[in-house]
């Protein structure tokens, strides 16, 4: 039997286990990426375990999320990351070089390799035929330290893209269509592999748009074959030497498949507040937009922005709309400048932002009260724009441009002869200039580097060993699809505390329940109840770390998003699973629950929970690997790593 791409890459990187089993495997990690929100954690872990350097082919710290440095907390973080990169032999991508996933595709992504990234949109590099997986900073630090990455062998979902997109319909519409069909939970436990006659018409940046949002589908990652299109892109980046051909064997099998006819698609829109609430742009009626943003790691390629500029050319931005455009990287920005695209955009009334995440995560361009923001980014969760009353709609660059002109969400085919967009392509040769990418130094030079901190960079809080008994009240009972943005929202004012846990913790669940922090503190120890897909969204490990800091001992949910479950384990919070919906229904906030003999209980897959308040006992599952049981047993991954290092030193 032939192999699919996922099986080929996993097999060639296998360190432990069997990829055909249901048991956890360990694979080696070739590359890692972190950024200014997640890299601090990773660097603190490197420091706390006394690391001398990284064991990967390339590890990169990108400064791309919070780049405005509204106060020194932010610039201290940047300096800490830069000096840590210098200390540990890590590439440092300076602010202005671009969004991590964009620059990673340009500069590092390689077919057949494994990338572990401390960001949930790491799958973007799957556009180049690599397995690019998102995880928390702590897991990525383990990857940098040569510990590999652990995962349950995934199911492989083959999404067959047949035919060719019509002009005015874009890769973003493909990804929104998949979300419409399979939902934000459709990819749970799977890697999505793309194939079909249509992929030959999709450039690497278009493939990147689709791979990028496989995390929104709940998938581990998404991967495209490495073919002539990949080769052309790598030639244009002056690194064709990194190309290898990589395809699924003809007789490869998949766990599931889904066929999408690209020529049947129309411009689509994800409506508030989930990326899978998708409708046709033409069917929306009059949705008045206050702001439009063309950018983010999903849709800020050269061709994306040129298409938007063509639609806007000779017209003006609607008087009630604020249009901002953020190119994905310095490379894209320079090409747009060279080709006069930026001046066309400025002429139309667009404001040009720096090459960074910015509005996507509420860092700038926060919509007004009850405002409507139309964005080419990937998430429209409540509160993510920095304003809990705003509504965010996700669209393609073409739809965004049309909307900026009319002031209402608009199908681009109604305002422009979209056949004129068909010839717009990526450049044959990009300008490769790495002046904002600092290369790692030789090992001898690294020893003398001082890692510079600042008053806002506080030591990582540690937790003790696992409690013998958990007797704790329910502090919060939540529904389905709770996102990490619900747990700890974005926005410049909040994210500036990323390295200061006591301050950052004050914002935990601040939009969902402003009384949460006070109540959690008063309770001392507590438990959170969740529904399906708890912790979907970002890799933000603070969504586990802050609850740990506030005394949360366990979460009991119907199911979990993979990265968040990994993060809960890393921070020693029990990720327990309801065995029945009835058990979920019977619980109320403030019920006091008890788990006896926890160290022994976590060794088994079923745990008894006593509801002391209501006087009954129910069973929950703990579906984790033996390795994860050891980590939980030690009170989290930091304790586990320390114990491991100490026992090595003592033996
Ligand atoms: C996001 O898009 O939510 C982020 C901000 O890039 C996060 C990273 C973080 O929260 O630190 C992600 O996607 O993982
Ligand atoms: Fe940055 Fe937004 Fe992409 Fe996250 S989703 S990496 S915040 S651009």
XYZ file of C-alpha atoms and ligand atoms in Angstrom:
673
model
C 0.000 0.000 0.000
C 1.363 3.432 -0.941
C 1.765 6.279 1.505
C 0.252 9.728 1.690
C 2.433 12.794 2.344
C 1.662 12.822 6.072
C 2.734 9.196 6.489
C 5.933 9.830 4.497
C 6.993 12.776 6.618
C 6.007 11.219 9.949
C 7.795 7.981 9.055
C 11.005 9.755 8.075
C 11.003 11.629 11.410
C 9.848 8.857 13.728
C 11.799 8.640 17.001
C 9.378 6.491 19.034
C 6.186 4.531 18.440
C 4.271 3.253 15.455
C 2.516 5.617 13.066
C -0.101 2.959 12.323
C -1.098 2.597 15.978
C -3.387 4.725 18.128
C -0.632 5.307 20.698
C 1.359 8.523 20.980
C 4.439 8.779 18.756
C 7.464 11.072 18.976
C 8.867 12.727 15.854
C 12.015 14.772 15.434
C 11.720 18.484 14.795
C 13.789 20.169 12.054
C 12.753 23.772 12.553
C 10.946 25.862 15.159
C 9.381 29.280 15.231
C 8.259 31.508 18.089
C 7.199 35.142 18.213
C 7.108 37.982 20.677
C 3.988 36.631 22.427
C 5.145 33.033 22.702
C 8.933 33.303 22.464
C 9.293 34.876 25.900
C 7.983 31.636 27.417
C 10.217 29.507 25.240
C 13.254 31.654 26.108
C 12.421 31.482 29.822
C 12.268 27.710 29.579
C 15.653 27.639 27.794
C 17.040 29.790 30.586
C 15.459 27.826 33.415
C 16.857 24.509 32.181
C 20.297 26.025 31.568
C 20.272 25.356 27.808
C 23.426 26.123 25.816
C 21.782 26.191 22.404
C 19.220 24.639 20.110
C 19.376 21.243 18.437
C 17.331 22.106 15.351
C 18.401 22.928 11.772
C 16.854 26.371 12.191
C 14.999 28.035 15.037
C 13.617 31.533 14.621
C 12.248 34.177 17.000
C 10.021 36.630 15.123
C 9.035 40.060 16.408
C 5.760 40.555 14.593
C 2.757 40.614 16.923
C 3.062 43.512 19.319
C 5.509 45.777 17.491
C 4.198 49.233 18.276
C 6.030 49.539 21.603
C 3.428 51.862 23.098
C 5.512 51.646 26.257
C 8.796 50.162 27.367
C 7.206 46.860 28.463
C 6.944 45.986 24.824
C 10.422 47.071 23.802
C 11.869 45.263 26.838
C 10.196 42.100 25.557
C 11.755 42.631 22.121
C 15.209 43.147 23.628
C 14.795 40.072 25.812
C 13.896 38.007 22.762
C 16.748 39.390 20.683
C 19.380 38.759 23.337
C 17.937 35.302 24.080
C 18.157 34.502 20.368
C 21.792 35.622 20.420
C 22.464 33.491 23.478
C 20.907 30.268 22.209
C 21.816 30.320 18.508
C 18.404 31.323 17.218
C 17.614 33.517 14.190
C 16.002 36.819 15.181
C 13.555 38.448 12.782
C 13.323 42.128 13.673
C 10.068 44.106 13.752
C 9.351 45.168 10.191
C 10.634 41.976 8.592
C 7.118 40.640 8.515
C 4.591 38.252 9.985
C 6.240 35.033 11.163
C 4.328 32.661 8.887
C 4.902 34.832 5.867
C 8.624 35.187 6.441
C 8.927 31.517 7.329
C 7.477 30.515 3.942
C 9.820 32.947 2.199
C 12.977 32.080 4.030
C 12.864 28.721 5.809
C 9.994 26.360 4.908
C 11.264 23.182 3.230
C 9.331 20.314 1.670
C 9.533 17.064 3.644
C 10.623 18.701 6.923
C 8.844 19.172 10.259
C 8.333 22.659 11.680
C 7.058 23.118 15.221
C 5.802 26.629 15.823
C 4.614 28.412 18.938
C 1.692 29.833 17.029
C -1.482 28.118 15.909
C -1.122 29.336 12.304
C 2.186 27.530 11.868
C 0.356 25.240 9.339
C 0.829 28.082 6.815
C 4.217 26.583 5.885
C 2.340 23.404 4.888
C 1.904 25.269 1.581
C 5.447 24.124 0.773
C 4.957 20.419 1.523
C 6.193 20.387 5.087
C 4.398 19.260 8.247
C 4.108 22.527 10.115
C 2.457 22.100 13.490
C 1.455 24.701 16.082
C 1.968 24.175 19.790
C 2.611 26.098 23.012
C 5.938 27.846 23.728
C 6.893 25.215 26.277
C 6.411 22.352 23.790
C 8.357 24.302 21.194
C 11.163 24.859 23.701
C 11.254 21.085 24.156
C 11.495 20.774 20.354
C 14.402 23.243 20.315
C 16.086 21.190 23.032
C 15.967 18.092 20.841
C 13.137 16.367 22.737
C 11.061 15.964 19.560
C 7.306 16.420 19.396
C 4.685 13.999 20.644
C 1.373 13.418 18.935
C -1.271 10.754 18.505
C -0.961 9.397 14.926
C -3.457 11.564 13.085
C -6.270 10.636 10.763
C -5.604 12.014 7.289
C -8.390 13.906 5.570
C -7.864 14.319 1.827
C -9.451 17.487 0.491
C -9.565 17.217 -3.286
C -9.619 20.632 -4.955
C -10.757 20.149 -8.547
C -11.102 22.682 -11.372
C -10.109 26.328 -11.386
C -11.324 29.327 -9.424
C -13.268 31.936 -11.360
C -11.854 35.480 -11.299
C -12.999 37.405 -8.253
C -13.101 34.165 -6.237
C -9.980 33.474 -4.230
C -8.113 31.004 -2.033
C -9.826 32.614 0.981
C -13.183 31.575 -0.423
C -11.870 28.001 -0.708
C -10.915 27.939 2.935
C -14.231 29.518 3.996
C -16.098 26.916 1.924
C -14.232 24.111 3.709
C -15.142 25.689 7.050
C -18.766 25.932 5.955
C -18.741 22.233 5.098
C -16.780 20.738 7.989
C -17.070 23.397 10.751
C -14.510 24.491 13.336
C -14.480 20.927 14.698
C -14.350 19.025 11.401
C -10.595 18.541 11.401
C -10.110 17.503 15.047
C -7.449 14.789 15.289
C -6.649 15.065 11.558
C -4.026 16.355 9.208
C -5.610 17.739 6.061
C -3.848 16.833 2.832
C -4.734 18.762 -0.303
C -4.778 17.213 -3.763
C -6.810 17.415 -6.973
C -6.568 18.932 -10.437
C -7.071 22.433 -9.043
C -3.898 22.740 -7.002
C -1.781 23.256 -10.126
C -3.493 26.652 -10.473
C -2.791 27.695 -6.881
C 0.418 29.613 -6.161
C 2.325 29.011 -2.919
C 0.842 32.145 -1.282
C -2.664 30.953 -2.264
C -1.911 27.517 -0.852
C -0.621 29.289 2.262
C -3.985 31.042 2.698
C -5.712 27.656 2.677
C -3.142 25.838 4.856
C -3.186 28.767 7.308
C -6.842 28.261 8.189
C -6.684 24.478 8.666
C -6.284 25.331 12.367
C -9.678 27.065 12.222
C -11.026 23.660 11.090
C -9.620 22.135 14.281
C -6.978 20.182 12.308
C -3.428 19.497 13.475
C -2.164 21.007 10.251
C -2.646 21.068 6.476
C -0.171 20.060 3.798
C 0.109 20.511 0.032
C 2.294 18.379 -2.245
C 5.670 19.810 -3.232
C 5.466 20.141 -7.013
C 6.483 22.442 -9.849
C 4.567 25.330 -8.280
C 6.597 24.883 -5.083
C 9.791 24.746 -7.143
C 8.858 27.952 -8.964
C 8.246 29.713 -5.635
C 11.549 28.527 -4.172
C 13.345 29.629 -7.358
C 11.753 33.049 -6.976
C 13.060 33.123 -3.382
C 16.526 32.166 -4.635
C 16.550 28.893 -2.720
C 15.669 26.230 -5.248
C 18.242 24.004 -3.531
C 15.660 23.493 -0.774
C 13.184 21.928 -3.194
C 12.391 18.230 -3.352
C 9.398 16.694 -5.029
C 6.942 15.259 -2.519
C 3.607 13.734 -3.457
C 1.269 11.091 -2.119
C 1.730 7.713 -3.810
C -0.909 6.912 -6.433
C -2.328 4.114 -4.273
C -2.153 6.089 -0.996
C -5.192 5.796 1.224
C -6.896 8.361 3.466
C -9.247 8.136 6.421
C -11.734 10.475 4.818
C -12.039 12.651 1.755
C -13.971 15.653 0.567
C -14.179 16.987 -2.991
C -14.560 20.686 -3.748
C -15.200 21.952 -7.276
C -13.358 25.253 -7.356
C -15.239 26.641 -10.349
C -18.531 26.386 -8.416
C -17.358 28.698 -5.613
C -18.481 32.268 -5.075
C -17.117 35.047 -2.840
C -17.885 34.030 0.741
C -17.984 35.730 4.136
C -17.579 34.314 7.664
C -20.049 36.107 9.893
C -19.642 36.951 13.584
C -18.427 35.317 15.784
C -17.070 32.059 14.308
C -15.098 31.378 11.123
C -17.496 28.585 10.146
C -20.663 30.725 10.043
C -20.284 31.233 6.319
C -22.579 32.800 3.742
C -22.283 34.120 0.194
C -21.179 37.766 0.027
C -24.069 38.360 -2.359
C -26.594 37.003 0.161
C -25.670 39.164 3.132
C -27.946 42.120 2.560
C -26.781 45.562 3.674
C -24.055 45.074 6.264
C -22.482 48.477 6.803
C -18.732 48.346 7.489
C -16.868 50.814 9.716
C -13.426 49.512 8.980
C -11.768 47.230 6.464
C -8.385 45.573 6.998
C -6.456 43.831 4.228
C -3.577 41.938 5.782
C -2.613 39.237 8.356
C -0.805 35.944 7.898
C -3.792 34.667 5.883
C -4.081 37.233 3.119
C -1.254 39.705 2.708
C 0.673 38.354 -0.258
C 1.810 40.433 -3.202
C -0.978 39.144 -5.473
C -3.611 39.573 -2.717
C -2.772 43.237 -2.295
C -2.367 43.928 -6.026
C -5.839 42.464 -6.674
C -7.332 44.678 -3.976
C -5.518 47.715 -5.393
C -6.823 47.051 -8.917
C -10.399 47.014 -7.626
C -9.755 50.257 -5.747
C -7.769 52.020 -8.485
C -9.340 55.241 -9.652
C -11.996 55.005 -6.925
C -12.032 56.343 -3.381
C -12.619 54.655 -0.065
C -16.199 55.241 1.137
C -16.511 58.234 3.462
C -17.682 56.102 6.404
C -14.972 53.457 6.053
C -11.444 53.335 7.441
C -9.326 51.123 5.128
C -5.983 49.798 6.346
C -3.573 47.582 4.437
C -0.732 45.650 6.081
C 1.604 43.819 3.695
C 2.699 40.393 4.974
C 6.405 41.113 4.935
C 9.125 43.570 4.036
C 9.638 41.611 0.838
C 5.987 42.030 -0.190
C 5.995 45.686 0.844
C 9.100 46.483 -1.196
C 7.679 44.811 -4.295
C 4.429 46.731 -3.900
C 6.398 49.966 -3.567
C 8.470 49.168 -6.625
C 5.395 48.418 -8.738
C 3.536 51.562 -7.691
C 0.818 49.562 -5.917
C 1.238 51.376 -2.613
C 0.815 54.751 -4.271
C -2.370 53.529 -5.987
C -3.702 52.353 -2.626
C -2.795 55.614 -0.920
C -4.420 57.502 -3.776
C -7.657 55.615 -3.095
C -7.544 56.615 0.558
C -6.036 53.487 2.127
C -3.820 53.762 5.188
C -0.702 51.608 5.040
C 0.245 49.728 8.217
C 3.542 48.140 9.073
C 4.233 44.496 8.226
C 2.915 42.959 11.422
C -0.122 41.222 12.929
C -1.647 44.466 14.217
C -5.444 44.673 13.887
C -5.789 40.884 13.562
C -5.158 40.573 17.303
C -6.563 43.907 18.434
C -3.222 45.697 18.407
C -4.424 48.922 16.851
C -7.491 49.569 14.679
C -9.871 48.438 17.422
C -13.408 48.935 16.013
C -15.791 51.440 17.642
C -18.509 50.362 20.096
C -20.857 47.961 18.266
C -18.724 48.544 15.158
C -18.414 46.278 12.128
C -14.923 45.340 10.973
C -14.395 43.516 7.679
C -11.062 41.721 7.615
C -9.024 39.340 5.495
C -7.671 37.626 8.621
C -8.658 34.233 9.974
C -10.513 34.681 13.273
C -13.628 36.637 14.142
C -14.094 35.486 17.730
C -15.878 37.821 20.068
C -13.480 40.290 21.673
C -10.528 39.378 19.468
C -10.584 42.754 17.718
C -9.986 44.394 21.095
C -13.673 45.332 21.512
C -16.200 42.832 22.812
C -19.153 44.630 21.241
C -17.709 44.652 17.708
C -18.665 42.288 14.906
C -15.913 40.977 12.640
C -16.563 39.525 9.167
C -13.847 37.528 7.391
C -13.478 37.940 3.634
C -11.047 37.743 0.703
C -8.917 40.758 -0.327
C -11.178 41.239 -3.364
C -14.326 41.382 -1.216
C -12.554 43.652 1.263
C -11.625 46.106 -1.496
C -15.160 46.130 -2.905
C -16.516 46.708 0.609
C -14.145 49.621 1.183
C -15.578 51.318 -1.905
C -19.295 50.807 -1.274
C -19.291 50.916 2.530
C -21.317 47.680 2.661
C -20.070 44.094 2.461
C -19.998 43.662 -1.296
C -19.443 40.836 -3.769
C -16.447 42.140 -5.779
C -17.998 40.936 -9.032
C -20.665 43.632 -8.726
C -18.269 46.599 -8.690
C -15.411 45.531 -10.958
C -14.708 43.551 -14.122
C -13.008 40.738 -12.218
C -11.773 39.050 -15.417
C -9.025 41.706 -15.309
C -7.695 40.097 -12.120
C -7.035 36.742 -13.776
C -3.571 37.705 -15.034
C -2.246 38.931 -11.667
C 0.489 36.658 -10.407
C 3.290 36.550 -7.881
C 6.623 37.987 -9.140
C 8.997 35.620 -11.023
C 11.799 36.734 -8.725
C 11.392 38.312 -5.295
C 13.865 40.739 -3.807
C 15.657 38.663 -1.203
C 17.115 41.017 1.373
C 17.602 39.696 4.876
C 18.815 42.870 6.537
C 16.091 42.484 9.199
C 16.941 38.852 9.903
C 19.824 38.385 12.325
C 21.668 35.098 11.884
C 22.745 32.990 14.866
C 26.281 33.535 16.074
C 29.002 30.925 16.434
C 28.907 29.001 19.731
C 32.036 30.663 21.205
C 30.563 34.148 20.731
C 27.300 33.136 22.414
C 28.758 32.324 25.823
C 29.411 35.994 26.618
C 25.949 37.242 25.590
C 23.925 38.749 28.446
C 20.206 38.170 28.186
C 18.660 41.564 28.928
C 15.372 41.717 30.803
C 13.188 44.577 32.058
C 10.884 45.300 34.993
C 7.895 43.850 33.159
C 9.599 40.500 32.583
C 8.815 38.442 35.643
C 10.009 34.904 36.343
C 7.739 32.099 35.196
C 5.487 31.052 38.074
C 5.944 27.420 38.996
C 3.394 25.160 40.550
C 4.167 22.499 43.103
C 3.683 18.784 42.720
C 0.284 17.332 41.944
C -2.278 17.724 44.748
C -3.059 14.568 46.725
C -6.761 15.439 46.787
C -8.633 18.006 44.759
C -11.619 19.479 46.562
C -12.667 22.545 44.656
C -15.709 24.520 43.589
C -16.797 25.136 40.008
C -15.728 28.711 39.293
C -17.181 28.897 35.768
C -19.524 26.749 33.682
C -19.135 27.444 29.961
C -20.670 26.291 26.668
C -19.153 24.944 23.427
C -16.238 26.330 21.366
C -14.724 28.496 24.102
C -11.672 30.113 22.490
C -8.318 31.016 23.970
C -9.319 34.610 23.147
C -12.256 34.115 25.559
C -9.861 32.844 28.219
C -7.314 35.618 27.769
C -8.244 38.227 25.154
C -5.923 40.089 22.800
C -5.459 43.836 22.488
C -2.356 45.972 23.036
C -3.319 47.005 26.571
C -3.628 43.406 27.717
C -0.904 41.707 25.695
C 1.761 44.063 26.979
C 1.713 41.961 30.167
C 2.612 38.775 28.308
C 5.803 38.416 30.368
C 4.269 39.561 33.664
C 1.960 36.787 34.784
C 0.547 38.410 37.976
C -0.577 41.460 35.926
C -1.677 39.458 32.886
C -3.745 37.117 35.086
C -6.021 40.030 36.030
C -7.544 39.844 32.531
C -8.403 36.134 32.574
C -11.948 35.646 31.212
C -12.384 39.437 31.596
C -15.055 39.688 28.877
C -16.815 36.387 29.628
C -17.110 37.043 33.362
C -15.512 40.131 34.907
C -15.926 38.581 38.387
C -13.903 35.483 37.444
C -10.494 36.510 38.772
C -11.779 37.687 42.137
C -13.894 34.572 42.595
C -11.053 32.236 41.549
C -8.745 33.985 44.019
C -11.308 33.766 46.802
C -11.897 30.088 46.132
C -8.166 29.277 46.202
C -8.613 26.048 44.253
C -11.279 25.735 41.601
C -12.492 23.862 38.520
C -13.737 25.091 35.126
C -16.501 23.293 33.209
C -16.477 23.479 29.408
C -18.464 22.134 26.461
C -17.186 20.826 23.113
C -13.885 21.989 21.568
C -12.751 23.807 24.714
C -9.735 26.066 24.079
C -10.008 26.350 20.309
C -8.018 29.032 18.542
C -4.542 30.179 19.355
C -1.539 28.415 20.811
C -1.509 30.969 23.639
C -0.323 28.893 26.569
C -1.304 31.709 28.906
C -4.821 30.331 28.469
C -3.528 27.462 30.641
C -0.791 29.220 32.580
C -3.013 32.018 33.918
C -5.739 29.636 35.130
C -2.974 27.590 36.792
C -1.717 30.756 38.459
C -5.274 31.484 39.670
C -5.622 28.043 41.262
C -7.560 26.103 38.601
C -6.859 22.441 39.268
C -8.884 20.797 36.526
C -11.050 21.519 33.524
C -13.888 19.113 32.784
C -15.062 19.554 29.196
C -16.910 17.552 26.538
C -13.868 17.771 24.217
C -10.718 19.862 23.750
C -8.826 21.611 20.982
C -5.475 19.806 20.655
C -3.054 22.659 21.374
C -4.944 23.836 24.421
C -5.101 20.318 25.836
C -1.302 20.072 25.410
C -0.953 23.405 27.191
C -3.182 22.325 30.092
C -1.026 19.231 30.560
C 2.168 21.299 30.345
C 0.909 23.510 33.163
C -0.342 20.636 35.302
C -4.100 21.235 34.952
C -6.092 17.997 34.589
C -7.878 17.953 31.183
C -10.854 15.772 32.138
C -13.560 14.690 29.720
C -17.271 14.164 30.411
C -18.498 10.651 29.731
C -22.053 11.874 29.118
C -23.872 15.116 28.334
C -26.129 14.428 31.315
C -23.178 14.749 33.690
C -22.414 18.144 32.158
C -26.077 19.215 32.500
C -26.265 18.245 36.176
C -23.400 20.506 37.256
C -23.891 24.072 38.403
C -21.450 26.874 39.142
C -20.223 26.707 42.763
C -20.906 22.938 43.130
C -17.966 21.556 45.097
C -16.292 18.554 43.445
C -13.811 16.114 44.941
C -11.237 13.835 43.343
C -9.533 11.545 45.853
C -5.980 10.168 45.592
C -5.200 12.253 42.499
C -1.644 10.873 41.872
C -3.106 7.380 41.486
C -6.282 8.529 39.777
C -4.365 10.174 36.891
C -2.655 6.870 36.103
C -5.998 5.422 34.965
C -8.191 6.476 32.062
C -11.323 6.868 34.219
C -11.542 9.066 37.308
C -14.350 9.186 39.889
C -15.573 12.684 40.734
C -17.770 13.244 43.764
C -20.208 16.140 43.669
C -20.111 16.983 47.380
C -22.750 19.713 47.090
C -25.343 17.490 45.402
C -24.269 14.165 46.872
C -23.541 11.921 43.887
C -20.512 10.558 42.040
C -19.845 10.526 38.297
C -17.062 9.306 36.034
C -14.844 11.401 33.792
C -12.137 10.344 31.361
C -8.516 11.458 31.179
C -7.510 10.663 27.606
C -3.781 11.307 27.630
C -0.638 9.311 26.866
C 1.588 7.640 29.473
C 4.155 10.394 28.936
C 1.515 13.048 29.630
C 0.444 11.168 32.775
C 4.044 11.450 34.006
C 4.071 15.173 33.190
C 0.784 15.732 35.060
C 2.068 13.592 37.907
C 5.096 15.901 38.281
C 2.839 18.974 38.288
C 3.509 20.081 34.688
C 6.200 20.067 32.028
C 8.575 22.498 33.720
C 8.740 20.345 36.850
C 9.001 17.263 34.653
C 11.907 18.695 32.626
C 13.693 19.858 35.778
C 13.269 16.473 37.458
C 14.571 14.785 34.329
C 17.617 17.042 34.157
C 18.260 16.677 37.924
C 18.047 12.901 37.788
C 20.501 12.904 34.839
C 22.894 15.108 36.827
C 22.603 12.987 39.989
C 23.102 9.644 38.250
C -3.442 34.411 17.242
O -3.625 34.520 16.035
O -4.362 34.197 18.043
C -2.020 34.517 17.778
C -1.941 35.772 18.544
O -1.128 34.575 16.697
C -1.754 33.310 18.639
C -0.479 33.354 19.377
C -0.632 33.823 20.799
O -1.724 33.918 21.283
O 0.329 34.085 21.437
C -1.854 31.981 17.898
O -2.512 31.893 16.881
O -1.318 30.977 18.383
Fe -0.577 37.295 13.632
Fe -3.177 37.264 13.216
Fe -1.637 35.521 12.010
Fe -2.037 35.317 14.653
S -3.560 35.094 13.048
S -0.087 35.116 13.548
S -2.172 37.480 15.203
S -1.606 37.722 11.713
